[in-house]
CSV table of C-alpha atoms in Angstrom, one decimal:
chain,number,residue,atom,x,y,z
A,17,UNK,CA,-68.0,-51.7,-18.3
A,18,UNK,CA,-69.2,-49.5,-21.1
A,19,UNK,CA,-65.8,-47.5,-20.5
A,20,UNK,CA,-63.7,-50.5,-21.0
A,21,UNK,CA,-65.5,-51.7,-24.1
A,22,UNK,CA,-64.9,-48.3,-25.7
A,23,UNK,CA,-61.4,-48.7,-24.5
A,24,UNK,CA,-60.7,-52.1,-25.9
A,25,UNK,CA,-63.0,-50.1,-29.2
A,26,UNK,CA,-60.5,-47.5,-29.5
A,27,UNK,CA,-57.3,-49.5,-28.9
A,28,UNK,CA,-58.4,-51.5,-31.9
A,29,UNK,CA,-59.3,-48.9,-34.0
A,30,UNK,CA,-55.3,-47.2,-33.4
A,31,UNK,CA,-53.9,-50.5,-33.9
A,32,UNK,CA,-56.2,-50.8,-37.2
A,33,UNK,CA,-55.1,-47.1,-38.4
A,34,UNK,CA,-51.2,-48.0,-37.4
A,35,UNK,CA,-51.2,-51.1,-39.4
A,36,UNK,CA,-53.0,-48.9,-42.5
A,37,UNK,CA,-50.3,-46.2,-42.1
A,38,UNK,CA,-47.4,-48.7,-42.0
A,39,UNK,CA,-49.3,-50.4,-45.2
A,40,UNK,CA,-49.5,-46.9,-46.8
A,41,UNK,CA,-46.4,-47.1,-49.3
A,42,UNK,CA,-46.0,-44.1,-51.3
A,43,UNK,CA,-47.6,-43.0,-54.4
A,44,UNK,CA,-44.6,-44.7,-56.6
A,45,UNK,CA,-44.5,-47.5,-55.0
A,46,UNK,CA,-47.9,-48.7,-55.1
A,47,UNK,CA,-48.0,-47.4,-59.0
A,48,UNK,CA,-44.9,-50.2,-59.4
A,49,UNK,CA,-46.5,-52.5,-57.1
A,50,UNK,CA,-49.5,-52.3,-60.1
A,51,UNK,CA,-47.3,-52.4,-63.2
A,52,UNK,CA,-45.6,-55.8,-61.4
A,53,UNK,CA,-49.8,-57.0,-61.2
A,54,UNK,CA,-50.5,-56.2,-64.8
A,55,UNK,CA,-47.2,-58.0,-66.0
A,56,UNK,CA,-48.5,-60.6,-64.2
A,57,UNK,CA,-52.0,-60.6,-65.5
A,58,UNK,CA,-51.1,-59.7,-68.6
A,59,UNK,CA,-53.0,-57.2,-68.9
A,60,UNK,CA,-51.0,-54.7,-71.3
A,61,UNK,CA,-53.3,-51.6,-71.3
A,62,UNK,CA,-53.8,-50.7,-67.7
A,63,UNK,CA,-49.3,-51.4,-67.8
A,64,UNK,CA,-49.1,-49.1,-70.2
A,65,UNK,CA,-51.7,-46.6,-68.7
A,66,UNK,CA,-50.1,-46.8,-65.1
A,67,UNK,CA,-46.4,-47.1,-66.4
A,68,UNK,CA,-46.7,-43.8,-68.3
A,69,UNK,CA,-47.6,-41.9,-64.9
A,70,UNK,CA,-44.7,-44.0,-63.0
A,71,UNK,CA,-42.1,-41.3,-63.5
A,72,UNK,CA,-44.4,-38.2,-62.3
A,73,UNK,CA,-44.6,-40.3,-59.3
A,74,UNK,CA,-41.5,-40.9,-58.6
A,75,UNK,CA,-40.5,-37.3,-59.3
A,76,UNK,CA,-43.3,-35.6,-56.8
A,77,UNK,CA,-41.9,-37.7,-54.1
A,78,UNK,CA,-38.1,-37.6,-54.9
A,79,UNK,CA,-37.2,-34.3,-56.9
A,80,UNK,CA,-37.4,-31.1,-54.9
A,81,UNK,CA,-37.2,-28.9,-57.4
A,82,UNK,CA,-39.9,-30.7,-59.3
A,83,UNK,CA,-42.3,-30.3,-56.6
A,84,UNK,CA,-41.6,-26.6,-56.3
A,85,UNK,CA,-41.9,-26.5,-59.9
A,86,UNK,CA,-45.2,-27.7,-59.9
A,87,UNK,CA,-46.6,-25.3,-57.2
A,88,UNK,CA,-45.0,-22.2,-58.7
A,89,UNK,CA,-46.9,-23.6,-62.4
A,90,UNK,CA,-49.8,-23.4,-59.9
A,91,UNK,CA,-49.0,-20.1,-58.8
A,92,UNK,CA,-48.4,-18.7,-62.0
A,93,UNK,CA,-52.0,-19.6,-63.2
A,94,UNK,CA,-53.4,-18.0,-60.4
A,95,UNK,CA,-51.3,-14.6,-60.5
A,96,UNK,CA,-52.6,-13.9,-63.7
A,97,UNK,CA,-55.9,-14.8,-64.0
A,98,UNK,CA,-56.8,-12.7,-60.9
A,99,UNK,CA,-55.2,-9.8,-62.9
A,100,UNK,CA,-56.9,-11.0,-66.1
A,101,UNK,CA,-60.1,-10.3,-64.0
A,102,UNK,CA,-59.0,-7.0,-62.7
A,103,UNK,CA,-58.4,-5.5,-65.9
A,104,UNK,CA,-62.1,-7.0,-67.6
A,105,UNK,CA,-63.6,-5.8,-64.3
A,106,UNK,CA,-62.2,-2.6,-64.8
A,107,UNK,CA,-64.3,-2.1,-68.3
A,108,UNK,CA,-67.2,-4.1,-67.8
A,109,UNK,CA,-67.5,-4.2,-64.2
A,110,UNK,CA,-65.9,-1.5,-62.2
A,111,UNK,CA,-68.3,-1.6,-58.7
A,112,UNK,CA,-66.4,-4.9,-58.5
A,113,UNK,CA,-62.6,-3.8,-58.9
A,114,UNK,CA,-62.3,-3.0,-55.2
A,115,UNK,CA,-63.4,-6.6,-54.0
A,116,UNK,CA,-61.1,-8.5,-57.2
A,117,UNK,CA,-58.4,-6.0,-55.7
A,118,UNK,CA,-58.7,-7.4,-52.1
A,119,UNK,CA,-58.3,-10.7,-53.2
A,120,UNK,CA,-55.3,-9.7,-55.2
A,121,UNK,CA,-53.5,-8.5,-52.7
A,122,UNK,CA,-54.4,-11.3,-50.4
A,123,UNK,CA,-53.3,-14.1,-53.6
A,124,UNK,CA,-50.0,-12.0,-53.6
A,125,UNK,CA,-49.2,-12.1,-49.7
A,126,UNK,CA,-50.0,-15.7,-49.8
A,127,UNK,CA,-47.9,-16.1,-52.8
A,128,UNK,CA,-45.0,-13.9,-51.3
A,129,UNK,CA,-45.0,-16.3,-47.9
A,130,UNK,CA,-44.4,-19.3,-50.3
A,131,UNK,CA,-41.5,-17.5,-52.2
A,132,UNK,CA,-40.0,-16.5,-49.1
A,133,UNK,CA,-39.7,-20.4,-47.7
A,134,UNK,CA,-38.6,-20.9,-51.3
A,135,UNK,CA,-35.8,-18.9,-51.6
A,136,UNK,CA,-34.2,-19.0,-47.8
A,137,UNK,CA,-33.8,-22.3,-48.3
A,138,UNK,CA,-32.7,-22.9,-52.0
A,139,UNK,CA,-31.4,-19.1,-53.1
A,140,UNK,CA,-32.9,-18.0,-56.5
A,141,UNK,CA,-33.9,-20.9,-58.7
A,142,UNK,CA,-32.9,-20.9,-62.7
A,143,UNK,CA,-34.7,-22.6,-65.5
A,144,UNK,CA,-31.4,-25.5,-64.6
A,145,UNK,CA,-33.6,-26.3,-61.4
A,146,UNK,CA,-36.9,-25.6,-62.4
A,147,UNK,CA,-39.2,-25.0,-65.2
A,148,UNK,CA,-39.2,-21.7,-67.3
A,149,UNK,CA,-42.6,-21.0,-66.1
A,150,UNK,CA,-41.8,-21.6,-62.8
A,151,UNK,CA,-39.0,-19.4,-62.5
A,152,UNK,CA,-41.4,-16.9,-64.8
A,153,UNK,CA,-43.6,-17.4,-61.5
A,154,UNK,CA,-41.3,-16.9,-59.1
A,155,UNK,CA,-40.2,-13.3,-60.6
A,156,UNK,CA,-43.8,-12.4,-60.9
A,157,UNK,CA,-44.6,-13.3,-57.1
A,158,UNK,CA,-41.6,-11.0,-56.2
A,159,UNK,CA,-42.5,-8.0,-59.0
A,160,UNK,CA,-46.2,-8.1,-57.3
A,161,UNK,CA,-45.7,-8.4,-53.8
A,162,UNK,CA,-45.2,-5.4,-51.6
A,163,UNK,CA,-42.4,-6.5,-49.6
A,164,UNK,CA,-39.3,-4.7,-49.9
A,165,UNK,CA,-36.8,-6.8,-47.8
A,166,UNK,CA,-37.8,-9.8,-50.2
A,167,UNK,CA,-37.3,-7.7,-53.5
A,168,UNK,CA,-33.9,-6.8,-52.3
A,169,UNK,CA,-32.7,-10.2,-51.2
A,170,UNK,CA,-33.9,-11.0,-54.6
A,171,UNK,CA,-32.0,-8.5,-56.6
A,172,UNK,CA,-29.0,-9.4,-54.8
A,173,UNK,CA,-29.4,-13.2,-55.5
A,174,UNK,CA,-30.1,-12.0,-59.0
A,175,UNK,CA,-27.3,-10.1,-59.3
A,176,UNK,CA,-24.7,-12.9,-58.3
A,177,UNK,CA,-26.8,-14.8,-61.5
A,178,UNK,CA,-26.2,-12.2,-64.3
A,179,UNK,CA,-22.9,-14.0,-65.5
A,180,UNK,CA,-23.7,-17.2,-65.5
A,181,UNK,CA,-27.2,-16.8,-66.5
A,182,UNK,CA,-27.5,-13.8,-69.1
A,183,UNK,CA,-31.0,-14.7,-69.4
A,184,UNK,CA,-32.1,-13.3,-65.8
A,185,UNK,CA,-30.9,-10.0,-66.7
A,186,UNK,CA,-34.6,-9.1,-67.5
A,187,UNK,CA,-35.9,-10.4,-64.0
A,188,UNK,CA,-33.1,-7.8,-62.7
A,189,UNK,CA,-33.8,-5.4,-65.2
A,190,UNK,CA,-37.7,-5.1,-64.4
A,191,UNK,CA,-37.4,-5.9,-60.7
A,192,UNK,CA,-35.2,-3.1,-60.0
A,193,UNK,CA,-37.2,-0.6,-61.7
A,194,UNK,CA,-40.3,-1.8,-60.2
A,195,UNK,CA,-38.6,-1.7,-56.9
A,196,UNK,CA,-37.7,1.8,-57.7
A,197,UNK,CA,-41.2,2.9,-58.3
A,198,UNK,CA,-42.3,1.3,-55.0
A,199,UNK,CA,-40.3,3.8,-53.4
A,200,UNK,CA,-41.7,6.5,-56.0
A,201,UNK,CA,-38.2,6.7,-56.7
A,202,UNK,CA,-37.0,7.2,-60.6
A,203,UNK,CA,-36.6,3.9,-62.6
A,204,UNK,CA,-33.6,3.2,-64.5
A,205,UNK,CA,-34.2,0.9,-67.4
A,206,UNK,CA,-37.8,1.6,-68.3
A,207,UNK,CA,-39.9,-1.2,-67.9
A,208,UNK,CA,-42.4,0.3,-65.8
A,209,UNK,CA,-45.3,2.8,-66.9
A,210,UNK,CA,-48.6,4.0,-65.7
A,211,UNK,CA,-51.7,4.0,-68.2
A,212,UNK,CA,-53.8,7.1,-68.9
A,213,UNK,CA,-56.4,6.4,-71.1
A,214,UNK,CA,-54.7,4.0,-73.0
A,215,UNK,CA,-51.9,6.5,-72.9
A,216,UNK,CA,-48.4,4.7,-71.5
A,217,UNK,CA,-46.6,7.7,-69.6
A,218,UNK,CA,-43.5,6.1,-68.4
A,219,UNK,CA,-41.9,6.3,-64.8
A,220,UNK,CA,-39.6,9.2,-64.9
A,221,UNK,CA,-36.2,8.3,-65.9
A,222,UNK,CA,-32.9,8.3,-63.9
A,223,UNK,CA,-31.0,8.2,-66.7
A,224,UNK,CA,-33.3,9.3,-69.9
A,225,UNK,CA,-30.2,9.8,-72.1
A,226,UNK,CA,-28.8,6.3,-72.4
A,227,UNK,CA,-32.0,4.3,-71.3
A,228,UNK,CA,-31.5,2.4,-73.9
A,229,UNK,CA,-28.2,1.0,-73.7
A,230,UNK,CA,-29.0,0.1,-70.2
A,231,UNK,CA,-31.6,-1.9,-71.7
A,232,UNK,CA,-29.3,-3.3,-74.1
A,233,UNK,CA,-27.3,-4.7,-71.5
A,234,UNK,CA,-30.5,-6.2,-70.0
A,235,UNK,CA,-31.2,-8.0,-73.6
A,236,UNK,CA,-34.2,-5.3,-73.7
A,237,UNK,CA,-35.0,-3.6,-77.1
A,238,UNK,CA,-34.7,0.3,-77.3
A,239,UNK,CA,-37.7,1.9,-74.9
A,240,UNK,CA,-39.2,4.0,-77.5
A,241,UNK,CA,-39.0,1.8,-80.3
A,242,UNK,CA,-41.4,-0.7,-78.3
A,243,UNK,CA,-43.5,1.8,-76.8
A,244,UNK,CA,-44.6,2.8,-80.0
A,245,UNK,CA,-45.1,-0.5,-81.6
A,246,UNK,CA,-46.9,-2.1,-78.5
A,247,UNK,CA,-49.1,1.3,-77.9
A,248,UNK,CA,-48.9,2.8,-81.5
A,249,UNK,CA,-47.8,5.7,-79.7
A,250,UNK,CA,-45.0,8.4,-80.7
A,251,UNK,CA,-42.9,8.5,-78.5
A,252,UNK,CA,-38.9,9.5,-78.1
A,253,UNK,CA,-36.7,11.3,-75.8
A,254,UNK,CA,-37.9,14.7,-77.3
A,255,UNK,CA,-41.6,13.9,-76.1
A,256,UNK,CA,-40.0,12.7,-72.9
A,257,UNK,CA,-38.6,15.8,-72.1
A,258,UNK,CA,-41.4,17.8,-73.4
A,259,UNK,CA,-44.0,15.5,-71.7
A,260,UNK,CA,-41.6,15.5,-68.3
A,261,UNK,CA,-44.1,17.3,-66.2
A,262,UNK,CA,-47.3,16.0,-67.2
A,263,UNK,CA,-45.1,12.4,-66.4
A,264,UNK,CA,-43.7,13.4,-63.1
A,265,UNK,CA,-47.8,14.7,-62.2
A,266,UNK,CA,-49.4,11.3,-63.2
A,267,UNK,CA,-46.3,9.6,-61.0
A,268,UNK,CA,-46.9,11.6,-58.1
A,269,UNK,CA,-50.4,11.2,-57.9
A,270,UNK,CA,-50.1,7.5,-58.7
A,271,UNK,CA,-47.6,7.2,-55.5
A,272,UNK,CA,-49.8,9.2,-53.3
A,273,UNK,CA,-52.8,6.9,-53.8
A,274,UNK,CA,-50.6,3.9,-53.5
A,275,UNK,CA,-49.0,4.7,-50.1
């Protein structure tokens, strides 16, 4: 007996949850539902109130691109603030970098899963499809994550994107340098460096010569022109050359502890 009340118990309580998941309209709907109430009513202020968060709605449940907008926005907020922390913790509290360093790495793999998804299925998004800081977002995922079959599918959707959409050339530019340098290979348009005591000593160069008229057809200034005015340093292709070996030390050790 007690087994068939629960029964008839529980056959009531799925019918009572199927009739409140087919009454469960979406998020829109029940916003417009609201506005049609408040017409109704009257009432003008909680109109206006809900009508001004009607299109948000409508876009998180409709727009694909909008919704992977906001989670990259999302991302991006959480991809630098866990390197704003590293670099404090590193001055005012280094027995903590190791642990803020763990859960970098973890925040990046997670991050790099989510890009992944992203682009097999849409190829790589421009500010036409999503936000500038989403796509700001989704270039910093790939320039941070360790996975070197994602950074080259990415500089090969990249590179399909540089006529059409001059304004990636810097993703390209500083992705394929920093791919470069994952592979302690030499970069090619110098975006990437390695601080010494507040000293930059940039990744040796594949090309030092003309650098900078790579970077010019990047849309990036000269390399030792903002070296020095970012680091009020003095460098130039002289000091390069001079300071090659020094460079190519600090490079090697940095590659050995990396790998």
């Amino acid at each position: 007996m007690r087994r068939f009340v629960c029964l008839i118990i529980l056959v009531k309580l799925l019918g009572v949850l199927d009739v409140y998941s087919q009454k469960q309209e979406s998020n829109f709907q029940l916003m417009a539902d609201s506005c049609y109430v408040y017409l109704e009513k009257q009432d003008s202020v909680s109109f206006i109130n809900t009508l001004s968060q009607l299109y948000e709605a409508y876009l998180k449940e409709n727009d694909t691109y909008y919704q992977i907008s906001q989670k990259l926005e999302r991302i991006l907020l959480e991809d630098q603030s866990i390197r704003l922390l590293y670099l404090d913790a590193r001055k005012n509290k280094v027995e903590l970098v190791g642990c803020i360093r763990t859960y970098m790495n973890e925040i990046d793999k997670r991050n790099s899963l989510y890009a992944f998804s992203v682009l097999k299925e849409h190829g790589w998004l421009t500010t036409d499809e999503i936000s500038e800081r989403a796509n700001e977002a989704l270039f910093l995922i790939v320039q941070h994550c360790n996975d070197e079959e994602l950074q080259i599918q990415c500089l090969d959707m990249l590179k399909e994107k540089l006529t059409e959409y001059p304004t990636e050339k810097w993703h390209y530019a500083f992705l394929t340098d920093r791919f470069a340098m994952n592979q302690g290979k030499e970069q090619v348009y110098g975006t990437q460096k390695i601080i010494r005591k507040g000293i930059p000593y940039i990744v040796p160069l594949k090309y030092p010569e003309k650098v900078d008229s790579l970077r010019t057809e990047m849309g990036l200034s000269p390399l030792w022109d903002e070296l020095n005015e970012e680091y009020d340093s003095e460098w130039d292709l002289e000091k390069y050359f001079q300071d090659l070996p020094l460079i190519k030390q600090i490079y090697d050790e940095y590659c050995s502890k990396r790998h």
